[in-house]
C-alpha positions as protocol buffer text, in pm:
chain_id: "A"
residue {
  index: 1
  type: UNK
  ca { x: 4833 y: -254 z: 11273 }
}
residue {
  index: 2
  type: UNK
  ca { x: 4469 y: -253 z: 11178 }
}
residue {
  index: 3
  type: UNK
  ca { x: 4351 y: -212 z: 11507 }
}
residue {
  index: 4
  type: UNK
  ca { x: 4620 y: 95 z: 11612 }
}
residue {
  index: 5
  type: UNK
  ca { x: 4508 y: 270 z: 11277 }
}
residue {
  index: 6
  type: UNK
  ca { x: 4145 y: 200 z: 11407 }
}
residue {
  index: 7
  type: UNK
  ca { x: 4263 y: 401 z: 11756 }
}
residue {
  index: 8
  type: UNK
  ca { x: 4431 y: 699 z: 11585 }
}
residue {
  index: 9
  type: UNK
  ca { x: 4095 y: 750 z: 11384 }
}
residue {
  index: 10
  type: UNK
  ca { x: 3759 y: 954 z: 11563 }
}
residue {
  index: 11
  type: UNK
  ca { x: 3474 y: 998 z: 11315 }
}
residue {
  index: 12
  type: UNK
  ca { x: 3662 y: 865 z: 10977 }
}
residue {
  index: 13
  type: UNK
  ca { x: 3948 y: 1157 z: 11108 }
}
residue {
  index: 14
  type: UNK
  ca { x: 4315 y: 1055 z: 11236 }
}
residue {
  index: 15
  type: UNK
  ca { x: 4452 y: 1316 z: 11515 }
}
residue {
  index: 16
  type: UNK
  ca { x: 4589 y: 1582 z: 11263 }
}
residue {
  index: 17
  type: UNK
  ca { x: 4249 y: 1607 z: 11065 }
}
residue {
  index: 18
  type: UNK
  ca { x: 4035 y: 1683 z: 11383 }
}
residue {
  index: 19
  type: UNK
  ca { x: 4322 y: 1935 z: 11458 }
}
residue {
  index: 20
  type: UNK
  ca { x: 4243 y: 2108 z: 11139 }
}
residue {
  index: 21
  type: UNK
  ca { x: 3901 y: 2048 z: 11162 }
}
residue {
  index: 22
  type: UNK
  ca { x: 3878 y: 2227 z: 11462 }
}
residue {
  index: 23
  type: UNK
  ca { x: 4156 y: 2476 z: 11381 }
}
residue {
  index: 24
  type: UNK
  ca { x: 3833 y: 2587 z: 11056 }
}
residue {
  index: 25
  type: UNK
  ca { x: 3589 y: 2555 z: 11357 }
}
residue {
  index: 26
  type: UNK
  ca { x: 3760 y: 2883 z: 11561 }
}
residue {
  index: 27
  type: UNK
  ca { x: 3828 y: 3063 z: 11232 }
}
residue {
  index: 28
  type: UNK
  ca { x: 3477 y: 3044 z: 11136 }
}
residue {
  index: 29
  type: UNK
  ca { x: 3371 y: 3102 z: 11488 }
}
residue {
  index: 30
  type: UNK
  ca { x: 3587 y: 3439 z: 11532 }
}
residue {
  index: 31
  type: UNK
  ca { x: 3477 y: 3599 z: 11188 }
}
residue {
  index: 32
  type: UNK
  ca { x: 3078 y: 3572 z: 11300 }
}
residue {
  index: 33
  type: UNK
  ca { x: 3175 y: 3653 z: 11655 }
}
residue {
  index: 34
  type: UNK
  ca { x: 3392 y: 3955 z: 11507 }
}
residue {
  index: 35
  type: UNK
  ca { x: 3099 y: 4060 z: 11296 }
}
residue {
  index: 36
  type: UNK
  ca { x: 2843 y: 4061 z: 11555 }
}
residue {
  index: 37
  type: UNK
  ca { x: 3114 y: 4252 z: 11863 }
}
residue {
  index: 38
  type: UNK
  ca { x: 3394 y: 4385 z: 11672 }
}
residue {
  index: 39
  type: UNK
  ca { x: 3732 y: 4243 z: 11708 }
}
residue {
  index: 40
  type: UNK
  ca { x: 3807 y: 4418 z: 12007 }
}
residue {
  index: 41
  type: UNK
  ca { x: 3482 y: 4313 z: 12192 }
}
residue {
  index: 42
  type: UNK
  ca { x: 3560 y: 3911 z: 12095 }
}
residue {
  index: 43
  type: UNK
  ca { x: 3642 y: 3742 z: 12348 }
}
residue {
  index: 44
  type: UNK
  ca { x: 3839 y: 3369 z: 12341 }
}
residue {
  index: 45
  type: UNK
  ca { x: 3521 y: 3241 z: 12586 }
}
residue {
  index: 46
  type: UNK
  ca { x: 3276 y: 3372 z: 12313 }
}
residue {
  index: 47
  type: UNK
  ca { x: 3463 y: 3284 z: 12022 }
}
residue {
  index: 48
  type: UNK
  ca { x: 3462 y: 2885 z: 12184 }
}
residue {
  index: 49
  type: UNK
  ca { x: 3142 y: 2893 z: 12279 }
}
residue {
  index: 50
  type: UNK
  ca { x: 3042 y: 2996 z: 11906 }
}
residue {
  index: 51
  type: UNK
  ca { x: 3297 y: 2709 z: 11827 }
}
residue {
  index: 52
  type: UNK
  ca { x: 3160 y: 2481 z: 12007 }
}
residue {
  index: 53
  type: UNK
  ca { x: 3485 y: 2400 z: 12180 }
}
residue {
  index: 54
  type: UNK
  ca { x: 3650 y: 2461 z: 12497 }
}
residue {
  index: 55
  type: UNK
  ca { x: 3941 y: 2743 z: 12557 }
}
residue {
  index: 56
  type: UNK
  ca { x: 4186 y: 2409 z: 12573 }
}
residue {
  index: 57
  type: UNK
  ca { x: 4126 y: 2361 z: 12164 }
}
residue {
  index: 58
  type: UNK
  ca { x: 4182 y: 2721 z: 12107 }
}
residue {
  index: 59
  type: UNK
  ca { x: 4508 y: 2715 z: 12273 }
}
residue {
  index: 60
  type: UNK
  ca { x: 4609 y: 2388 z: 12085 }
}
residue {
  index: 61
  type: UNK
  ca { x: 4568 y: 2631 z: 11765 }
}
residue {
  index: 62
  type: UNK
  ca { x: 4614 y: 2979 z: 11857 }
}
residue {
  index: 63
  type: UNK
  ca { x: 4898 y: 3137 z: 12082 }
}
residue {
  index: 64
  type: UNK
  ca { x: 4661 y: 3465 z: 12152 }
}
residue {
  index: 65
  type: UNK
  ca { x: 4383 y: 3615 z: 12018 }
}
residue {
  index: 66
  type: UNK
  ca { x: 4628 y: 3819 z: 11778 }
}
residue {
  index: 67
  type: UNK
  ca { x: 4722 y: 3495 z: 11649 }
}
residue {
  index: 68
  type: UNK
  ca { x: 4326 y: 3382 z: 11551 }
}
residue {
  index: 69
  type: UNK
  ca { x: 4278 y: 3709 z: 11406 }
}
residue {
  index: 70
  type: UNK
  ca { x: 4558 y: 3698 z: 11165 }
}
residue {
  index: 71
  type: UNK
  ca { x: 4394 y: 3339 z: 11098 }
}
residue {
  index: 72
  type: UNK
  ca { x: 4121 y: 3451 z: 11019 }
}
residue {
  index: 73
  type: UNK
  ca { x: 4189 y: 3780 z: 10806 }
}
residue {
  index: 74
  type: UNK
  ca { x: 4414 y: 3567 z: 10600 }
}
residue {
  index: 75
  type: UNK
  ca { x: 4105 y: 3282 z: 10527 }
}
residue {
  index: 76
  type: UNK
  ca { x: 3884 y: 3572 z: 10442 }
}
residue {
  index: 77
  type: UNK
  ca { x: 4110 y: 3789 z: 10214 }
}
residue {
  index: 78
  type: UNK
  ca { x: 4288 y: 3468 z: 10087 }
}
residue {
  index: 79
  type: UNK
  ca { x: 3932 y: 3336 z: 9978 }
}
residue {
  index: 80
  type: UNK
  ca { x: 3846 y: 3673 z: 9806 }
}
residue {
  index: 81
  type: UNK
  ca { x: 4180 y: 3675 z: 9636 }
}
residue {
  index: 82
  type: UNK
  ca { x: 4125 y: 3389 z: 9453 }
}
residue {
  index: 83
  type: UNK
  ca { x: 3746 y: 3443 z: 9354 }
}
residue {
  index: 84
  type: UNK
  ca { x: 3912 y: 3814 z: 9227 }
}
residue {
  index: 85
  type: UNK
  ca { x: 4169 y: 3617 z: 9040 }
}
residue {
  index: 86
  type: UNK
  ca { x: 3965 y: 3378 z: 8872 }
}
residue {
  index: 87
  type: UNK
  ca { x: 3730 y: 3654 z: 8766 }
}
residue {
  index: 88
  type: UNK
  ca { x: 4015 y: 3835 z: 8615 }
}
residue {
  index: 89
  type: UNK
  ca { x: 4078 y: 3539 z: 8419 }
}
residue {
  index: 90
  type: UNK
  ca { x: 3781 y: 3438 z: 8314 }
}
residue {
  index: 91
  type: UNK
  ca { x: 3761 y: 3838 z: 8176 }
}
residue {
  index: 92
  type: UNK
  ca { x: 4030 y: 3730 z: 7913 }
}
residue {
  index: 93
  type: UNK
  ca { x: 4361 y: 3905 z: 7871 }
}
residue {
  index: 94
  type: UNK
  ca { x: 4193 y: 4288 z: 7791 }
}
residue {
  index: 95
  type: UNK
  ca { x: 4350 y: 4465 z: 8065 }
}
residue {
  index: 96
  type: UNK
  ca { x: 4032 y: 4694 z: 8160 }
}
residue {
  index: 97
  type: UNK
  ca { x: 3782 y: 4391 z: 8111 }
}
residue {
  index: 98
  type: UNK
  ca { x: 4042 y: 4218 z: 8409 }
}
residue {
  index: 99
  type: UNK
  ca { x: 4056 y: 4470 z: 8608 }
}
residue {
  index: 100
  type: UNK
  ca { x: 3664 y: 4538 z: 8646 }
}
residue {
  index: 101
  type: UNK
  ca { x: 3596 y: 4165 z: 8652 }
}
residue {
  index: 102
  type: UNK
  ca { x: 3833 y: 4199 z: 8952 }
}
residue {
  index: 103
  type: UNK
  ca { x: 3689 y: 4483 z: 9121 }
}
residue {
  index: 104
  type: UNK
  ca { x: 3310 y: 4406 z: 9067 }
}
residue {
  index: 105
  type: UNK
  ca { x: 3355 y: 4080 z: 9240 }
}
residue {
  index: 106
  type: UNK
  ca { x: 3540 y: 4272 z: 9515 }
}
residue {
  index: 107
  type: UNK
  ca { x: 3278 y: 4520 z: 9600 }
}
residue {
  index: 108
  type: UNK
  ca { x: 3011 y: 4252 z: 9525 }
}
residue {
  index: 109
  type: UNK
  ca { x: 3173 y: 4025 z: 9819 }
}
residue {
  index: 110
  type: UNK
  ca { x: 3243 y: 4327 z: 10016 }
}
residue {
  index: 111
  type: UNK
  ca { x: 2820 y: 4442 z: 9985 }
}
residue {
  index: 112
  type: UNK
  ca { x: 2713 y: 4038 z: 10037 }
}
residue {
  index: 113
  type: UNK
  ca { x: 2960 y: 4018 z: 10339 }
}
residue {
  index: 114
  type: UNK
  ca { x: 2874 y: 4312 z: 10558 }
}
residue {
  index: 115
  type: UNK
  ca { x: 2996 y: 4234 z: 10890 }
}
residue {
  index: 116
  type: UNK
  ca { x: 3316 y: 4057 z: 10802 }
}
residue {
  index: 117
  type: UNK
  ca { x: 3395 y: 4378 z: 10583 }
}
residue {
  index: 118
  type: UNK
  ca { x: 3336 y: 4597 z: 10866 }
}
residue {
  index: 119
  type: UNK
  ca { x: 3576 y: 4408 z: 11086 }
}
residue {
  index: 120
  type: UNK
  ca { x: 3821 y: 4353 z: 10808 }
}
residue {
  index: 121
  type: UNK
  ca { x: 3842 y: 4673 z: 10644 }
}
residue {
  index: 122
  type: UNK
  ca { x: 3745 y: 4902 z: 10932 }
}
residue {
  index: 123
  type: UNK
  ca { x: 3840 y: 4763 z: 11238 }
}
residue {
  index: 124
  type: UNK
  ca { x: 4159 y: 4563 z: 11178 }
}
residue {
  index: 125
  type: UNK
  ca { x: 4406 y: 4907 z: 11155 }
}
residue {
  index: 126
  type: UNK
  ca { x: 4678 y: 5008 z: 11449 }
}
residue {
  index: 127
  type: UNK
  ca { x: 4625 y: 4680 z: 11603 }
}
residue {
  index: 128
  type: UNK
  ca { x: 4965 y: 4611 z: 11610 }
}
residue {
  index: 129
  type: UNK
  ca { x: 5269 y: 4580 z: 11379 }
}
residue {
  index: 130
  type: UNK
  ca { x: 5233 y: 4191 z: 11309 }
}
residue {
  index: 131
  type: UNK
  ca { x: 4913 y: 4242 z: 11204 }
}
residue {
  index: 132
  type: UNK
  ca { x: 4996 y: 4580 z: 10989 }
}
residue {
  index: 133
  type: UNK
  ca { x: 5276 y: 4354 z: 10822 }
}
residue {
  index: 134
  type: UNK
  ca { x: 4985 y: 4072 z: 10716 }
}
residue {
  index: 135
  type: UNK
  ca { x: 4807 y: 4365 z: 10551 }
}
residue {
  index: 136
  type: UNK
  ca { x: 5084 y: 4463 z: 10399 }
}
residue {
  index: 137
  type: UNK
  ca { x: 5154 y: 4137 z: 10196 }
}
residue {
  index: 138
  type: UNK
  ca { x: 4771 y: 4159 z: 10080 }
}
residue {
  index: 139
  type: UNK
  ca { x: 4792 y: 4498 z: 9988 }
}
residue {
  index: 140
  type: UNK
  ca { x: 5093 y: 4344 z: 9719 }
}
residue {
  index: 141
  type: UNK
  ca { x: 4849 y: 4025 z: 9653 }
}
residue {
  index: 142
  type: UNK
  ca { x: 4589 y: 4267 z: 9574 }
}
residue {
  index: 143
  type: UNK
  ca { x: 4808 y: 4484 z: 9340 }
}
residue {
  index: 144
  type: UNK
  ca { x: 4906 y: 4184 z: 9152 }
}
residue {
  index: 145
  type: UNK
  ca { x: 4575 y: 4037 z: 9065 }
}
residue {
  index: 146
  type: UNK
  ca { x: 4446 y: 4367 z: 8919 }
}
residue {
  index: 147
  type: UNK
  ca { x: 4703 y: 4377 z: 8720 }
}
residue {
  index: 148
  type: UNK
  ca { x: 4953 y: 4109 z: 8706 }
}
residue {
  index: 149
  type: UNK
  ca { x: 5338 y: 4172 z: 8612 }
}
residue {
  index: 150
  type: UNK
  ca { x: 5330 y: 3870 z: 8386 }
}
residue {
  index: 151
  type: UNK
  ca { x: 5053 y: 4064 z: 8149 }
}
residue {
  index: 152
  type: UNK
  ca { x: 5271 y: 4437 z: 8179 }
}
residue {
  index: 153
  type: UNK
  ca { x: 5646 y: 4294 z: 8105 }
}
residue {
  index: 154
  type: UNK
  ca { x: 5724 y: 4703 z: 8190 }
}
residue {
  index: 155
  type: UNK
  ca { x: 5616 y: 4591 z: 8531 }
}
residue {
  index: 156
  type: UNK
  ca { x: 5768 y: 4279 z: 8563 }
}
residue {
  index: 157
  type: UNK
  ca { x: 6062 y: 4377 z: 8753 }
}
residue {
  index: 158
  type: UNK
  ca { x: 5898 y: 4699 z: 8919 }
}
residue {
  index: 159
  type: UNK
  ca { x: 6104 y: 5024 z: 9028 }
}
residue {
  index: 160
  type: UNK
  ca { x: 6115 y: 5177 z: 9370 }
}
residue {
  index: 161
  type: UNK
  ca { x: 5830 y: 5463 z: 9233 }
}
residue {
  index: 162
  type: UNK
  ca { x: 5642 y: 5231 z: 8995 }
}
residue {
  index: 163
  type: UNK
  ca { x: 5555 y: 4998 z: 9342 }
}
residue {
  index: 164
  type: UNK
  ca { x: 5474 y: 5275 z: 9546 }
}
residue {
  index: 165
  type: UNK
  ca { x: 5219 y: 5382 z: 9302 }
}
residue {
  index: 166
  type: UNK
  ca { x: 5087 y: 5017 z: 9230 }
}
residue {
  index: 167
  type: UNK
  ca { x: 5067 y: 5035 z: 9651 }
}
residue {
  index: 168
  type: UNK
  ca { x: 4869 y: 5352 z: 9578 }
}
residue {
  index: 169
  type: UNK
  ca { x: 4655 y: 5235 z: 9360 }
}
residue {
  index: 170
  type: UNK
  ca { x: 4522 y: 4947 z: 9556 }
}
residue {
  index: 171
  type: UNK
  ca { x: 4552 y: 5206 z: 9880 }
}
residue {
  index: 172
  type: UNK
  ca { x: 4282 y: 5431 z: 9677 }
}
residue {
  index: 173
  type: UNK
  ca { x: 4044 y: 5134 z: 9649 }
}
residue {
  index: 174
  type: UNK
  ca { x: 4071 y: 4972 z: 9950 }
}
residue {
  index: 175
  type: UNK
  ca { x: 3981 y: 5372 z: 10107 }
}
residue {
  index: 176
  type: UNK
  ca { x: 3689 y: 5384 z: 9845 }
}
residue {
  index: 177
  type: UNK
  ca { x: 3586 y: 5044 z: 10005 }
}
residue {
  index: 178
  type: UNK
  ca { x: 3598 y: 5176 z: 10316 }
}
residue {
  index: 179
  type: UNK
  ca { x: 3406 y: 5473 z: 10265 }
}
residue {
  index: 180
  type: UNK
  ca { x: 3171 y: 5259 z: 10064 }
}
residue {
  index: 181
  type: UNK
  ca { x: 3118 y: 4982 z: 10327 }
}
residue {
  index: 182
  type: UNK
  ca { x: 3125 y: 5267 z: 10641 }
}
residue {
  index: 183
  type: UNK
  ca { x: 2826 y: 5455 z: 10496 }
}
residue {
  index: 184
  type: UNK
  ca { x: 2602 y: 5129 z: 10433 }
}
residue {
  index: 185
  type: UNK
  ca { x: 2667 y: 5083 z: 10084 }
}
residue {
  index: 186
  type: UNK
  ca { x: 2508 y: 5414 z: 9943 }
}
residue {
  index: 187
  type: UNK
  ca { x: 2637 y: 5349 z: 9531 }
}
residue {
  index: 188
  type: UNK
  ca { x: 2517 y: 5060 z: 9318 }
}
residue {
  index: 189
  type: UNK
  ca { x: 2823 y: 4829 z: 9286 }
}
residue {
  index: 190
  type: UNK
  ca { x: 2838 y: 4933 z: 8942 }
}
residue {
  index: 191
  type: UNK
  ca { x: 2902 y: 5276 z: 9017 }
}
residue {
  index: 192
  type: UNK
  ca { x: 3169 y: 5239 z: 9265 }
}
residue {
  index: 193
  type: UNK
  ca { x: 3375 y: 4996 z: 9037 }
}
residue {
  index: 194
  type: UNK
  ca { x: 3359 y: 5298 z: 8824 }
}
residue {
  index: 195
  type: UNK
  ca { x: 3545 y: 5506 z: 9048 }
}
residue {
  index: 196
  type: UNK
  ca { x: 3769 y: 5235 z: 9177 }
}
residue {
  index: 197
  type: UNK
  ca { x: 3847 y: 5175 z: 8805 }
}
residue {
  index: 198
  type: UNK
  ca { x: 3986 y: 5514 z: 8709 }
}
residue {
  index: 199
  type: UNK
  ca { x: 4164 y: 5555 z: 8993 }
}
residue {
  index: 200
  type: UNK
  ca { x: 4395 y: 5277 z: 8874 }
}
residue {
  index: 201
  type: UNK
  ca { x: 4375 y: 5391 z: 8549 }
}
residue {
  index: 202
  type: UNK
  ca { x: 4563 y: 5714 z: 8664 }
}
residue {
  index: 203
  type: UNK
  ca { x: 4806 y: 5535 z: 8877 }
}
residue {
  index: 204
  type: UNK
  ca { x: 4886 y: 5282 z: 8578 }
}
residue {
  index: 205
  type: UNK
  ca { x: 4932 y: 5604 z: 8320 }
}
residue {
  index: 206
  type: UNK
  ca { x: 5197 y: 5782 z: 8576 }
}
residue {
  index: 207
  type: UNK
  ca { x: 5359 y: 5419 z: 8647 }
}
residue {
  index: 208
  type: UNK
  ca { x: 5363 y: 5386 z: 8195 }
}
residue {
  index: 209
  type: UNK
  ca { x: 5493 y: 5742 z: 8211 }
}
residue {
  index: 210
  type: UNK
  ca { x: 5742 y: 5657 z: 8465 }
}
residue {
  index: 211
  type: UNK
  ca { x: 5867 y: 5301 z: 8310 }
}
residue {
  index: 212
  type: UNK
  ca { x: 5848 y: 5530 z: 7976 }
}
residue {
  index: 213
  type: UNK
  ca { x: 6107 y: 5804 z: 8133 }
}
residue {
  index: 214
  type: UNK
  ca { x: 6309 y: 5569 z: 8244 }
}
residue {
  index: 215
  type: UNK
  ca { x: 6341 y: 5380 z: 7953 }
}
residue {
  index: 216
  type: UNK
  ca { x: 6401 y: 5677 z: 7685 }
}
């Protein structure tokens, strides 16, 4: 037994670790290659090279280059998501204090992290609908960490029109970003939270008003 587990194991790794390990490897690889070439100038020979790994690993991971992409949007914006969270919750449970911790540690990231926000903000729209889809569900992440349902109860169970202005909301951020990040960062941080912030403050009145309406 000893000496099969001894076979199955490469560096202090069994099979499915080195899998992983390499599965990271391409992931890291595409979002520097991205960042240098865009995603549309990556190619699955560059990306390997960067990877140090031949196209027969990527394949072992990735169906297409779609596939990586999604991969790798996810590890970025999952990794942002929870830094954003935990800031919220190390703001306390003030509502405005959450929200800016939340947004200054998104525009922070997005200023430290030029060339991933480029790709991932400006060049990652009409690729195709799986992709639009993945956006999507971080567009509702997003919406919850600036202000989760479990701190509004009134948006707890959200109506048809409060979530399409929560979607707003975010949608007028992530645009600021955009602007923001395709101009070469021309605000202080400070001053673009600002703006970010009372855009959601409008879209959280009309959603109170709303919920308010409703309830009356």
């Amino acid at each position: 037994m000893a000496s099969s587990r001894k076979a199955r194991l490469y560096g202090g790794m069994d099979a499915e670790e080195r899998r992983t390990e390499r599965r990271l490897k391409l992931i890291d690889a595409a979002i520097e290659v991205y960042g240098e070439v865009g995603y549309r100038g990556a190619t699955v020979k560059a990306i390997c090279e960067a990877a140090e790994l031949t196209e027969r690993y990527f394949y072992e991971s990735f169906a297409n280059s779609e596939a990586l992409l999604i991969a790798a949007y996810g590890h970025v914006v999952g990794h942002l998501h929870e830094e954003m969270t935990a800031a919220a919750a190390a703001a306390g449970d003030d509502a405005e204090m959450r929200l800016r911790a939340a947004l200054t540690l998104y525009f922070t990231r997005l200023k430290q992290h030029p060339k991933p926000a480029r790709v991932f903000l400006l060049e990652i729209s009409g690729i195709s609908p799986a992709v639009d889809a993945v956006k999507l569900d971080a567009l509702r992440v997003f919406s919850d960490i600036l202000v989760p349902p479990a701190l509004d109860p009134k948006r707890s169970d959200r109506g048809a029109a409060t979530s399409l202005l929560s979607v707003g909301m975010v949608g007028a951020v992530i645009s600021i970003a955009r602007r923001w990040v395709s101009k070469q960062y021309p605000q202080a941080v400070e001053e673009v939270v600002a703006i970010a912030a009372s855009f959601c403050r409008v879209a959280l009145t009309e959603a109170d008003h709303r919920e308010d309406g409703h309830l009356s």
